[in-house]
CSV table of C-alpha atoms and ligand atoms in Angstrom, one decimal:
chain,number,residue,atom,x,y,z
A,24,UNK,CA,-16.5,5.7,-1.9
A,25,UNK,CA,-17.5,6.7,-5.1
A,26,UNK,CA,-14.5,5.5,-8.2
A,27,UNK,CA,-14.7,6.9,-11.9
A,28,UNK,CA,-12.3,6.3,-14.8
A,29,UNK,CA,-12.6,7.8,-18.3
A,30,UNK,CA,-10.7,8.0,-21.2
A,31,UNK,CA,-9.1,11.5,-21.4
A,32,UNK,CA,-10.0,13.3,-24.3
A,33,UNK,CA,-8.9,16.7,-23.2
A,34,UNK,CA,-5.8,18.5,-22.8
A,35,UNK,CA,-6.6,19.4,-19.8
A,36,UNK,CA,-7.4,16.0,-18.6
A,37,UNK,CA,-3.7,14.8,-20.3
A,38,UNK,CA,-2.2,17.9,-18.2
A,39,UNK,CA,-3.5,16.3,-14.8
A,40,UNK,CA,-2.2,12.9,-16.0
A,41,UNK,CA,1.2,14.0,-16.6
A,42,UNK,CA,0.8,15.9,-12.9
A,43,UNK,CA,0.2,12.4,-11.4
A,44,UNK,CA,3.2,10.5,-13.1
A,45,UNK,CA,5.5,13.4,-12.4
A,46,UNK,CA,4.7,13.3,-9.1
A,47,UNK,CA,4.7,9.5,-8.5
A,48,UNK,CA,7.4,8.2,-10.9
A,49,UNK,CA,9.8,11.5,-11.4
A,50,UNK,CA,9.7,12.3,-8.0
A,51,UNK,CA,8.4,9.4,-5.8
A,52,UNK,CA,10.5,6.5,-8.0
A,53,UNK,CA,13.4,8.8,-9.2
A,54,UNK,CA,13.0,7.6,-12.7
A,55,UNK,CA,14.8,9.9,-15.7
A,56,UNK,CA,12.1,12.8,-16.3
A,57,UNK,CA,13.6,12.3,-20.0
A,58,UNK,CA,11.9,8.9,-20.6
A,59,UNK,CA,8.7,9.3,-18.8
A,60,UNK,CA,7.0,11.1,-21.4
A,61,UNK,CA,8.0,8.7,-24.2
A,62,UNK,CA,7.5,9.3,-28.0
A,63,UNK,CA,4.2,6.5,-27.8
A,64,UNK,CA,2.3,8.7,-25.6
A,65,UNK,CA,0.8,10.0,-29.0
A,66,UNK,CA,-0.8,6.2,-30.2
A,67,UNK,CA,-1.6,5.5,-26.5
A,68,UNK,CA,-4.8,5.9,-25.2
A,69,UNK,CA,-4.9,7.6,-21.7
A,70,UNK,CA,-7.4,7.7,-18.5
A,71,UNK,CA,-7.7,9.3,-15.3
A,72,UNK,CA,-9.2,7.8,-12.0
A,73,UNK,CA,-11.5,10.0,-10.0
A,74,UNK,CA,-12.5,9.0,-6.1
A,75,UNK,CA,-14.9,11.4,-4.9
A,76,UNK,CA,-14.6,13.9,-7.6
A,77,UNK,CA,-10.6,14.4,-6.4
A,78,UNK,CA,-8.2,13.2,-9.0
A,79,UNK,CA,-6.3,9.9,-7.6
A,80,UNK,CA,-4.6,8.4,-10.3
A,81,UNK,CA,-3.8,7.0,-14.2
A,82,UNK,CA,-2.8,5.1,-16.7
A,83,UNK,CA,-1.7,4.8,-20.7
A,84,UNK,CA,-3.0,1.8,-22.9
A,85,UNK,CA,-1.4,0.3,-26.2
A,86,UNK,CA,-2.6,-1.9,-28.8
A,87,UNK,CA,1.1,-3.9,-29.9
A,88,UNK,CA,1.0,-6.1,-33.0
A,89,UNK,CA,-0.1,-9.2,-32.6
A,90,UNK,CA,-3.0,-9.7,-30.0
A,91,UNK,CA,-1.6,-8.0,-27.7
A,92,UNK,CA,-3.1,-5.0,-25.6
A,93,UNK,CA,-0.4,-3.6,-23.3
A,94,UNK,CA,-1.2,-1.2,-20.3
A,95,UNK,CA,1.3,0.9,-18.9
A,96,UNK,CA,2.2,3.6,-16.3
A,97,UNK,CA,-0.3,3.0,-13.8
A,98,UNK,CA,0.0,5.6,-11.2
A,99,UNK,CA,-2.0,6.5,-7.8
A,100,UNK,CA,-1.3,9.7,-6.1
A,101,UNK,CA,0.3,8.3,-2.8
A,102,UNK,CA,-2.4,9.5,-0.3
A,103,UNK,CA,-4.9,8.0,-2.5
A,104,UNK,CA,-3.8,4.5,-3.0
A,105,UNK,CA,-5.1,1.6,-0.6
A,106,UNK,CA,-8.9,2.7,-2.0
A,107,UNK,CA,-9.5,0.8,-5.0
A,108,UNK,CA,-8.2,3.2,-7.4
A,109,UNK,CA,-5.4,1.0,-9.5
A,110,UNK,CA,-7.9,-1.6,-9.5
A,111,UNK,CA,-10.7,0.4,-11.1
A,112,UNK,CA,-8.2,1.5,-13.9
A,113,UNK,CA,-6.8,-1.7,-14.4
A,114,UNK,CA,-10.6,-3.5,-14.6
A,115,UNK,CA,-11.6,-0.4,-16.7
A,116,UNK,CA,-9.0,-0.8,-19.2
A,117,UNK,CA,-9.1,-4.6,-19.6
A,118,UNK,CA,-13.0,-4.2,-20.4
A,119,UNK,CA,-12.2,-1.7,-23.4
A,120,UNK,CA,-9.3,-4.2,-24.6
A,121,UNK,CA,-11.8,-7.6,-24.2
A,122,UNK,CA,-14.4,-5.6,-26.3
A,123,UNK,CA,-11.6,-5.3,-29.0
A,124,UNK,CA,-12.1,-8.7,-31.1
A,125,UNK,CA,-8.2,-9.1,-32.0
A,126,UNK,CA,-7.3,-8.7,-28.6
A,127,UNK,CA,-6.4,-12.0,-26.3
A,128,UNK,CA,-3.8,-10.6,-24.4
A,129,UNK,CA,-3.1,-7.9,-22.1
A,130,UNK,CA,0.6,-7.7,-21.0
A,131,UNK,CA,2.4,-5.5,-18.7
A,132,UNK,CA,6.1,-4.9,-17.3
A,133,UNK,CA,5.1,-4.6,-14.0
A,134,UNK,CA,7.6,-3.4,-10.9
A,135,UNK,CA,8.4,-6.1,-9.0
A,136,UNK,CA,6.8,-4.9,-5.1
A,137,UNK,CA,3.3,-4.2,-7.3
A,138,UNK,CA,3.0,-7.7,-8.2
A,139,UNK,CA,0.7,-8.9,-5.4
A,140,UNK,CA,-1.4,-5.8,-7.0
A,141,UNK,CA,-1.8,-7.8,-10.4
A,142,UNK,CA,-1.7,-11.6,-9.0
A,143,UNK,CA,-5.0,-10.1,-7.2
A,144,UNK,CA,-6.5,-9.1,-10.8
A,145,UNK,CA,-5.4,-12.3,-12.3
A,146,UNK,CA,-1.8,-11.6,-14.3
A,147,UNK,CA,0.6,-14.1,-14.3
A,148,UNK,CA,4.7,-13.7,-13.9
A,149,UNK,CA,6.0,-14.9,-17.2
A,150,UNK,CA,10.1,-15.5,-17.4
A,151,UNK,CA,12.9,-13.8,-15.4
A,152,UNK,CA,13.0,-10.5,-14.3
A,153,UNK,CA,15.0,-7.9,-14.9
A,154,UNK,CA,15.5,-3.9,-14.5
A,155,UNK,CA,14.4,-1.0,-15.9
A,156,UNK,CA,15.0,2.5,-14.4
A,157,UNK,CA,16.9,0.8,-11.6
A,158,UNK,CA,13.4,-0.9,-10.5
A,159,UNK,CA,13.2,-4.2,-10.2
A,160,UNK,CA,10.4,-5.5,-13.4
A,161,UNK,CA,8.7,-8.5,-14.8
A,162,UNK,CA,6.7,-9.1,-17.5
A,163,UNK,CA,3.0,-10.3,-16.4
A,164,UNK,CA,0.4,-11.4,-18.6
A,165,UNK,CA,-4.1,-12.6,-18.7
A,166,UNK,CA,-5.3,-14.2,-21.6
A,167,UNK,CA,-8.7,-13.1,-22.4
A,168,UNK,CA,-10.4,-14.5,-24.9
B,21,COA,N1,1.4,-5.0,-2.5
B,21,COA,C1,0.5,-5.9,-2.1
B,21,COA,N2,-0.9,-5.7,-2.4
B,21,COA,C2,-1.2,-4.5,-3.0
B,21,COA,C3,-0.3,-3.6,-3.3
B,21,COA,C4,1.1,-3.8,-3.1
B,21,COA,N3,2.1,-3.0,-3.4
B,21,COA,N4,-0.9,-2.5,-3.9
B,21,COA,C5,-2.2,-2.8,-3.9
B,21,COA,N5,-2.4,-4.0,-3.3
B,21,COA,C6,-3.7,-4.7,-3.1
B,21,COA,C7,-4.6,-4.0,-2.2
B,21,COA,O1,-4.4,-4.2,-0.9
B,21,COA,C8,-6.0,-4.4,-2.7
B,21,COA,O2,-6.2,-5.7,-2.2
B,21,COA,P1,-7.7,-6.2,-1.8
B,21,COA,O3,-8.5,-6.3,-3.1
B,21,COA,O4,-7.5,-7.5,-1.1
B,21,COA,O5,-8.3,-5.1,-1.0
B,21,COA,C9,-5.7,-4.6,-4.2
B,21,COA,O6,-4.3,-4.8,-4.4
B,21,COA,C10,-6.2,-3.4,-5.0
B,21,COA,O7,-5.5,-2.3,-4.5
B,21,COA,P2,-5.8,-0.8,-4.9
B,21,COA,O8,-6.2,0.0,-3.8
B,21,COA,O9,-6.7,-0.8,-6.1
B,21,COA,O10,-4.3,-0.3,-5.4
B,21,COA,P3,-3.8,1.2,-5.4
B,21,COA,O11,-4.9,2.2,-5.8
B,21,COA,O12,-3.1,1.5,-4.1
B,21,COA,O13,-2.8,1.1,-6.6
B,21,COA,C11,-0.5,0.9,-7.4
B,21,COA,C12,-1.7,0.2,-6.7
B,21,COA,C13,0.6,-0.2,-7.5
B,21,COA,C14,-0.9,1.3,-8.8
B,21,COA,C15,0.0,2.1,-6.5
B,21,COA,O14,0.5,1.6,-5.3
B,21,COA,C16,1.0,3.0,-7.2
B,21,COA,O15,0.6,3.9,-7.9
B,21,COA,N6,2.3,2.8,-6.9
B,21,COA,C17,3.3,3.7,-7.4
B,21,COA,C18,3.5,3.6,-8.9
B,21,COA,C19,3.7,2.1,-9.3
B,21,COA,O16,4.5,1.4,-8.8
B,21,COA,N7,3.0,1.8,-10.3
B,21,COA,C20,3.0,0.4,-10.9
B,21,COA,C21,4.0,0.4,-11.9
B,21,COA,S1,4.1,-1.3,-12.6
């Protein structure tokens, strides 16, 4: 099984990334089309997941104030996931974030049946949960530095 994640610096690359989440959260989660493509996709930086050369998944990536790196919409096509895929963007990401100096934490609001995904890479629950898009969320966080 051969994984890749880049950064997506094309349009074309953003194109297949908005394919992925409109599949996965628009139609698959039933969240409002209307907020899925927010007005921070412009600061956010953006990557794709390749396994075997067939597209499989992203995710967005924001730098908060603070010391705070915050990594959002993580999607994986559904007959891709179970391969590694969320875990390769996830690991990717956190090693462009730990490179930053300011950074020390990386925070996500993370669905609530994904969060034996991110216990496995090391997040912690922090406070209550609550909802968001009629999905059940709470915040996670890793210190890394
Ligand atoms: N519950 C329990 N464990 C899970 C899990 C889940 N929902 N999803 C993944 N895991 C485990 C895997 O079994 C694997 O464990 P292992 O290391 O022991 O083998 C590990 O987490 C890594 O899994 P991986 O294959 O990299 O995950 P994935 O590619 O299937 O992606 C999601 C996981 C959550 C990103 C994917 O299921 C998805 O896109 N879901 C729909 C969108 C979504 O909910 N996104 C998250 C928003 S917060």
């Amino acid at each position: 099984m051969n994984i890749k994640v880049e950064q997506i610096k094309t349009w074309q690359h953003y194109a297949y990334a908005a394919y992925v989440r409109t599949l996965v959260f628009i139609q698959e989660q039933n969240c409002p089309a209307k907020n899925e493509f927010d007005p921070l996709e412009d600061e956010a930086m953006h990557f794709l997941c390749w396994v075997n050369d067939e597209l499989a998944g992203t995710a967005r990536c924001r730098i908060l104030e603070g010391q705070t790196g915050k990594i959002e919409r993580i999607a994986v096509l559904k007959h891709c996931r179970g391969q590694g895929a969320g875990r390769a963007l996830v690991l990717h990401i956190e090693s462009i974030l730990k490179r930053m100096p300011d950074i020390s934490f990386i925070v996500m609001s993370a669905q609530d049946h994904a969060l034996p995904f991110y216990e496995k890479l090391g997040y912690q629950v922090i406070g209550a949960g609550y909802m968001e898009e009629g999905i059940a969320h709470h915040k996670i966080e890793m210190r890394v530095k």
